[in-house]
Coordinates of C-alpha atoms in Angstrom, one line a residue:
X1080 CA -63.8 -217.3 -29.4
X1081 CA -65.9 -217.5 -26.5
X1082 CA -67.0 -214.0 -25.1
X1083 CA -68.7 -213.2 -21.8
X1084 CA -71.1 -210.3 -21.8
X1085 CA -71.6 -208.9 -18.5
X1086 CA -75.6 -207.9 -18.4
X1087 CA -77.8 -208.2 -15.7
X1088 CA -80.7 -208.5 -18.2
X1089 CA -80.3 -211.0 -20.9
X1090 CA -83.6 -210.1 -23.0
X1091 CA -82.6 -206.3 -23.2
X1092 CA -82.1 -205.1 -26.9
X1093 CA -78.1 -204.2 -26.2
X1094 CA -77.5 -207.8 -25.0
X1095 CA -79.5 -209.9 -27.5
X1096 CA -77.9 -207.7 -30.3
X1097 CA -74.5 -208.5 -29.0
X1098 CA -75.1 -212.3 -28.9
X1099 CA -76.5 -212.3 -32.3
X1100 CA -73.6 -210.3 -33.6
X1101 CA -71.2 -212.9 -32.3
X1102 CA -73.1 -215.7 -33.8
X1103 CA -73.4 -214.3 -37.1
X1104 CA -69.5 -214.2 -36.8
X1105 CA -69.1 -217.8 -35.4
X1106 CA -68.1 -216.6 -32.1
X1107 CA -69.8 -218.0 -28.7
X1108 CA -71.6 -215.5 -26.6
X1109 CA -72.5 -216.5 -23.2
X1110 CA -74.8 -213.9 -20.8
X1111 CA -73.3 -213.4 -17.4
X1112 CA -75.2 -211.5 -14.8
X1113 CA -72.3 -209.8 -13.0
X1114 CA -74.4 -209.6 -9.5
X1115 CA -74.5 -213.2 -9.0
X1116 CA -70.6 -213.6 -9.5
X1117 CA -68.5 -214.7 -6.6
X1118 CA -65.0 -213.8 -6.5
X1119 CA -62.8 -216.1 -5.3
X1120 CA -59.1 -214.0 -4.1
X1121 CA -56.3 -216.3 -3.6
X1122 CA -52.8 -215.6 -4.3
X1123 CA -51.8 -216.7 -8.1
X1124 CA -55.3 -218.2 -8.5
X1125 CA -58.0 -215.4 -8.7
X1126 CA -61.2 -217.1 -9.8
X1127 CA -64.8 -216.4 -10.4
X1128 CA -67.9 -218.6 -9.6
X1129 CA -71.3 -218.6 -11.3
X1130 CA -74.2 -220.5 -10.8
X1131 CA -72.0 -223.2 -9.1
X1132 CA -69.4 -223.3 -11.8
X1133 CA -66.0 -221.5 -12.5
X1134 CA -65.7 -219.2 -15.1
X1135 CA -63.1 -220.5 -17.4
X1136 CA -62.2 -220.8 -21.0
X1137 CA -63.4 -216.8 -22.2
X1138 CA -61.1 -215.0 -24.2
X1139 CA -62.6 -211.4 -23.7
X1140 CA -65.3 -210.0 -22.1
X1141 CA -67.9 -207.2 -23.2
X1142 CA -68.6 -205.3 -19.8
X1143 CA -72.2 -203.7 -20.0
X1144 CA -72.4 -202.5 -16.3
X1145 CA -75.4 -200.3 -14.9
X1146 CA -74.5 -196.9 -13.2
X1147 CA -76.5 -198.5 -10.1
X1148 CA -74.0 -201.1 -9.7
X1149 CA -70.5 -199.8 -10.9
X1150 CA -68.9 -201.0 -7.8
X1151 CA -69.6 -204.7 -8.0
X1152 CA -69.7 -204.5 -11.5
X1153 CA -66.0 -203.1 -11.9
X1154 CA -64.7 -205.8 -9.5
X1155 CA -65.9 -208.9 -11.5
X1156 CA -64.4 -207.1 -14.7
X1157 CA -61.0 -206.3 -12.4
X1158 CA -61.1 -210.1 -11.4
X1159 CA -61.5 -211.3 -15.2
X1160 CA -58.3 -208.9 -15.8
X1161 CA -56.6 -210.7 -12.9
X1162 CA -57.4 -213.6 -14.6
X1163 CA -56.0 -212.8 -17.9
X1164 CA -58.9 -212.2 -19.7
X1165 CA -59.2 -209.5 -22.3
X1166 CA -61.9 -206.6 -22.0
X1167 CA -63.4 -204.6 -24.1
X1168 CA -63.9 -201.7 -21.7
X1169 CA -61.4 -201.6 -18.6
X1170 CA -62.7 -201.5 -14.9
X1171 CA -60.6 -198.0 -14.4
X1172 CA -61.8 -196.4 -17.6
X1173 CA -65.7 -197.1 -16.2
X1174 CA -65.0 -196.2 -12.9
X1175 CA -63.3 -192.8 -14.6
X1176 CA -66.3 -192.4 -16.8
X1177 CA -69.0 -192.7 -13.8
X1178 CA -67.6 -189.9 -11.3
X1179 CA -68.9 -187.0 -13.3
X1180 CA -66.8 -184.6 -11.5
X1181 CA -63.6 -186.9 -12.0
X1182 CA -64.2 -187.6 -15.6
X1183 CA -64.9 -183.9 -16.3
X1184 CA -61.9 -182.6 -14.9
X1185 CA -60.0 -185.1 -16.8
X1186 CA -61.5 -184.0 -20.1
X1187 CA -61.0 -180.0 -19.1
X1188 CA -57.0 -181.1 -18.5
X1189 CA -57.4 -182.8 -21.9
X1190 CA -58.1 -179.9 -23.7
X1191 CA -62.1 -181.1 -24.5
X1192 CA -64.9 -178.5 -25.0
X1193 CA -67.4 -178.5 -22.1
X1194 CA -70.4 -176.1 -21.1
X1195 CA -68.9 -174.0 -18.1
X1196 CA -69.0 -176.0 -15.1
X1197 CA -69.0 -175.3 -11.2
X1198 CA -68.8 -177.8 -8.4
X1199 CA -69.1 -176.8 -4.4
X1200 CA -70.1 -178.3 -0.9
X1201 CA -71.0 -175.0 0.3
X1202 CA -74.4 -173.6 -0.1
X1203 CA -73.7 -169.7 0.8
X1204 CA -71.3 -170.3 -2.5
X1205 CA -74.3 -170.4 -4.6
X1206 CA -74.2 -167.1 -6.0
X1207 CA -70.8 -167.0 -6.9
X1208 CA -71.2 -170.3 -8.8
X1209 CA -74.1 -169.2 -11.0
X1210 CA -72.2 -166.3 -12.1
X1211 CA -69.2 -168.5 -12.8
X1212 CA -71.1 -170.2 -15.5
X1213 CA -72.9 -167.2 -17.1
X1214 CA -76.1 -166.5 -14.9
X1215 CA -79.5 -167.8 -15.2
X1216 CA -80.5 -170.0 -16.7
X1217 CA -78.3 -172.7 -15.3
X1218 CA -78.4 -176.4 -15.6
X1219 CA -78.4 -178.7 -11.8
X1220 CA -77.2 -181.8 -12.3
X1221 CA -76.7 -184.7 -9.8
X1222 CA -73.4 -186.4 -10.1
X1223 CA -75.1 -189.8 -9.7
X1224 CA -77.9 -189.2 -12.2
X1225 CA -78.8 -191.4 -15.2
X1226 CA -81.0 -191.2 -18.4
X1227 CA -81.6 -187.4 -17.7
X1228 CA -83.1 -188.3 -14.1
X1229 CA -81.6 -185.8 -11.5
X1230 CA -81.1 -182.8 -14.2
X1231 CA -83.0 -179.8 -13.4
X1232 CA -83.0 -176.8 -15.5
X1233 CA -83.5 -173.2 -13.2
X1234 CA -84.5 -170.4 -15.4
X1235 CA -83.7 -167.8 -12.6
X1236 CA -80.9 -167.1 -10.0
X1237 CA -83.6 -167.4 -7.1
X1238 CA -84.8 -170.7 -8.3
X1239 CA -81.5 -172.2 -9.2
X1240 CA -80.4 -171.2 -5.3
X1241 CA -83.6 -172.9 -4.0
X1242 CA -82.9 -176.2 -5.8
X1243 CA -78.9 -175.9 -4.9
X1244 CA -79.7 -175.5 -1.3
X1245 CA -82.7 -178.0 -1.3
X1246 CA -80.0 -180.9 -3.1
X1247 CA -77.3 -179.5 -0.2
X1248 CA -79.4 -180.0 2.8
X1249 CA -80.1 -184.0 1.4
X1250 CA -76.3 -184.3 1.1
X1251 CA -76.5 -184.9 -2.4
X1252 CA -73.7 -184.0 -4.4
X1253 CA -74.7 -181.4 -7.5
X1254 CA -72.8 -179.5 -10.4
X1255 CA -73.9 -176.5 -11.8
X1256 CA -73.6 -176.1 -16.0
X1257 CA -74.2 -173.4 -18.3
X1258 CA -77.5 -173.5 -20.2
X1259 CA -76.9 -173.5 -23.8
X1260 CA -79.9 -172.1 -25.3
X1261 CA -78.6 -172.5 -29.1
X1262 CA -79.1 -176.3 -28.8
X1263 CA -82.7 -176.2 -28.4
X1264 CA -83.3 -179.4 -26.7
X1265 CA -81.2 -181.3 -28.9
X1266 CA -77.5 -183.2 -28.2
X1267 CA -75.5 -185.5 -30.2
X1268 CA -74.6 -189.2 -29.7
X1269 CA -71.7 -190.5 -30.9
X1270 CA -70.8 -194.1 -31.0
X1271 CA -66.8 -194.7 -30.6
X1272 CA -65.7 -198.4 -31.3
X1273 CA -61.9 -198.8 -30.8
X1274 CA -61.0 -195.0 -31.6
X1275 CA -63.4 -194.7 -34.6
X1276 CA -66.8 -192.8 -34.9
X1277 CA -69.0 -195.8 -36.0
X1278 CA -72.5 -194.0 -35.5
X1279 CA -74.1 -190.6 -34.8
X1280 CA -77.6 -189.4 -34.2
X1281 CA -78.9 -186.2 -32.7
X1282 CA -81.6 -186.5 -30.1
X1283 CA -84.3 -184.1 -29.9
X1284 CA -86.2 -183.3 -26.7
X1285 CA -90.0 -183.5 -26.9
X1286 CA -91.7 -180.6 -27.1
X1287 CA -91.3 -178.2 -24.0
X1288 CA -88.5 -180.7 -22.5
X1289 CA -85.0 -179.2 -22.1
X1290 CA -83.4 -183.0 -21.9
X1291 CA -83.1 -184.7 -25.1
X1292 CA -82.3 -188.2 -23.4
X1293 CA -84.5 -191.0 -25.5
X1294 CA -85.4 -192.4 -22.0
X1295 CA -87.2 -189.1 -21.3
X1296 CA -89.3 -189.5 -24.7
X1297 CA -86.7 -187.9 -27.2
X1298 CA -86.2 -189.0 -30.8
X1299 CA -83.0 -190.0 -32.6
X1300 CA -82.6 -189.5 -35.7
X1301 CA -79.2 -190.1 -38.5
X1302 CA -77.0 -187.3 -38.5
X1303 CA -73.4 -186.6 -40.2
X1304 CA -71.0 -185.2 -37.8
X1305 CA -68.6 -182.1 -38.4
X1306 CA -65.1 -182.6 -38.6
X1307 CA -65.0 -180.7 -34.8
X1308 CA -67.7 -183.0 -33.6
X1309 CA -66.0 -186.4 -34.4
X1310 CA -62.1 -184.8 -33.1
X1311 CA -64.1 -183.8 -29.9
X1312 CA -65.6 -187.3 -29.5
X1313 CA -62.3 -189.2 -29.9
X1314 CA -60.3 -187.0 -27.7
X1315 CA -62.8 -187.4 -25.2
X1316 CA -63.1 -191.1 -25.5
X1317 CA -59.3 -191.3 -25.4
X1318 CA -59.1 -189.1 -22.3
X1319 CA -61.0 -191.6 -20.5
X1320 CA -59.1 -194.7 -21.9
X1321 CA -62.3 -196.0 -23.0
X1322 CA -62.4 -198.6 -25.9
X1323 CA -66.1 -198.5 -26.6
X1324 CA -68.3 -195.4 -25.6
X1325 CA -71.2 -193.2 -26.3
X1326 CA -70.4 -189.8 -26.5
X1327 CA -72.8 -187.0 -25.8
X1328 CA -72.3 -183.5 -27.2
X1329 CA -74.3 -180.1 -27.6
X1330 CA -74.1 -178.0 -30.8
X1331 CA -73.1 -174.4 -29.6
X1332 CA -71.9 -171.0 -31.1
X1333 CA -68.4 -171.9 -30.1
X1334 CA -68.1 -175.4 -31.1
X1335 CA -68.9 -178.8 -29.8
X1336 CA -69.6 -179.2 -26.2
X1337 CA -69.2 -182.6 -24.8
X1338 CA -72.1 -183.5 -21.8
X1339 CA -70.8 -186.9 -20.7
X1340 CA -69.0 -190.1 -21.8
X1341 CA -71.1 -193.2 -21.5
X1342 CA -69.1 -196.6 -21.0
X1343 CA -71.9 -199.0 -21.4
X1344 CA -74.0 -197.3 -24.1
X1345 CA -77.2 -198.4 -25.2
X1346 CA -77.1 -199.8 -28.9
X1347 CA -81.1 -199.8 -29.5
X1348 CA -81.8 -195.6 -30.1
X1349 CA -78.3 -195.7 -32.3
X1350 CA -78.8 -199.0 -34.5
X1351 CA -82.6 -198.1 -35.4
X1352 CA -81.4 -194.3 -36.0
X1353 CA -78.5 -195.4 -38.5
X1354 CA -79.3 -198.7 -39.6
X1355 CA -76.0 -199.5 -38.7
X1356 CA -74.6 -203.0 -37.3
X1357 CA -72.9 -201.4 -33.9
X1358 CA -73.1 -204.4 -32.4
X1359 CA -70.9 -206.1 -35.0
X1360 CA -68.3 -203.4 -34.9
X1361 CA -68.3 -204.1 -31.2
X1362 CA -68.0 -207.8 -31.2
X1363 CA -65.0 -207.6 -34.0
X1364 CA -63.1 -204.9 -31.8
X1365 CA -63.3 -207.7 -28.8
X1366 CA -62.4 -210.5 -30.6
X1367 CA -59.6 -208.1 -32.2
X1368 CA -58.5 -207.3 -28.4
X1369 CA -58.5 -211.5 -27.8
X1370 CA -56.2 -212.5 -30.9
X1371 CA -53.9 -209.4 -29.7
X1372 CA -53.7 -211.9 -26.7
X1373 CA -53.0 -214.9 -28.4
X1374 CA -50.4 -213.4 -30.8
X1375 CA -52.3 -213.3 -33.6
X1376 CA -52.7 -209.8 -35.8
X1377 CA -55.2 -207.7 -34.0
X1378 CA -56.8 -204.2 -35.4
X1379 CA -55.4 -200.9 -34.2
X1380 CA -56.2 -200.5 -30.4
X1381 CA -57.3 -197.2 -29.0
X1382 CA -54.5 -195.3 -27.6
X1383 CA -54.0 -195.6 -23.7
X1384 CA -55.5 -193.3 -21.5
X1385 CA -53.7 -190.0 -20.0
X1386 CA -53.0 -190.6 -16.1
X1387 CA -55.1 -189.4 -13.9
X1388 CA -54.4 -186.5 -11.3
X1389 CA -54.7 -188.9 -8.3
X1390 CA -53.5 -192.5 -8.2
X1391 CA -55.4 -195.5 -8.7

């Protein structure tokens, strides 16, 4: 099989591991910088030009689209879809997952447990927002934030009101979320491939830090998920229609609460924490998708996503 890995950085751990895992299984993996792709739109003849050459002959792609380039990255994935090339993660599923508010609406409708969350465009509704999520302390998040950036813990109602009003004055869109004290600065990352949890780790924030992201100095250790935690991760992934996902959850008194579903989860943290070949699982799943197109017997594919509340 010939696979394209859409990645801006060929030397990143996740990218190099996918190339390595493909080679180990006898497949060719080519790294393509999606920001350098030119899209050719013509009736019945969609095409992609990359480094002066037309991209042809690929059996499947694995998108590794960064949050900051979601718009153009998804346009490239859609172009491959128009060219009848299989993708490990569909373009619309990436779009769903990247819009925090929209994805949380989809998850809530699907019955996924989440921290209480509120959203408004008006600063004069701040006190009511704080009451709706259970009162201070609260978590305030930028809708466009990633890797723990744009996340603030407000320990009092007065502090929360000041932060929210400041964000609103900057025309920044935010959500206000319940603070789960019993999680003690830790969360769970479940890595899902093709409707199966293939690895999980517990991420613990450094001392004095409420964010557990590895990019913020947190540490990851192997963990065995409970049945409820596995079920929550799989339900969240299915609701968003993702073939590959990293599901972040908090452990709470009322069960697992999903924080976010990442459509391009990094491999370094999960592979080092678990010692598992997660990259190999992704390659095997992608090859199965390509075989399905060719009429060969594939592995089971994930269930289709629920329709969104708004047309796409």
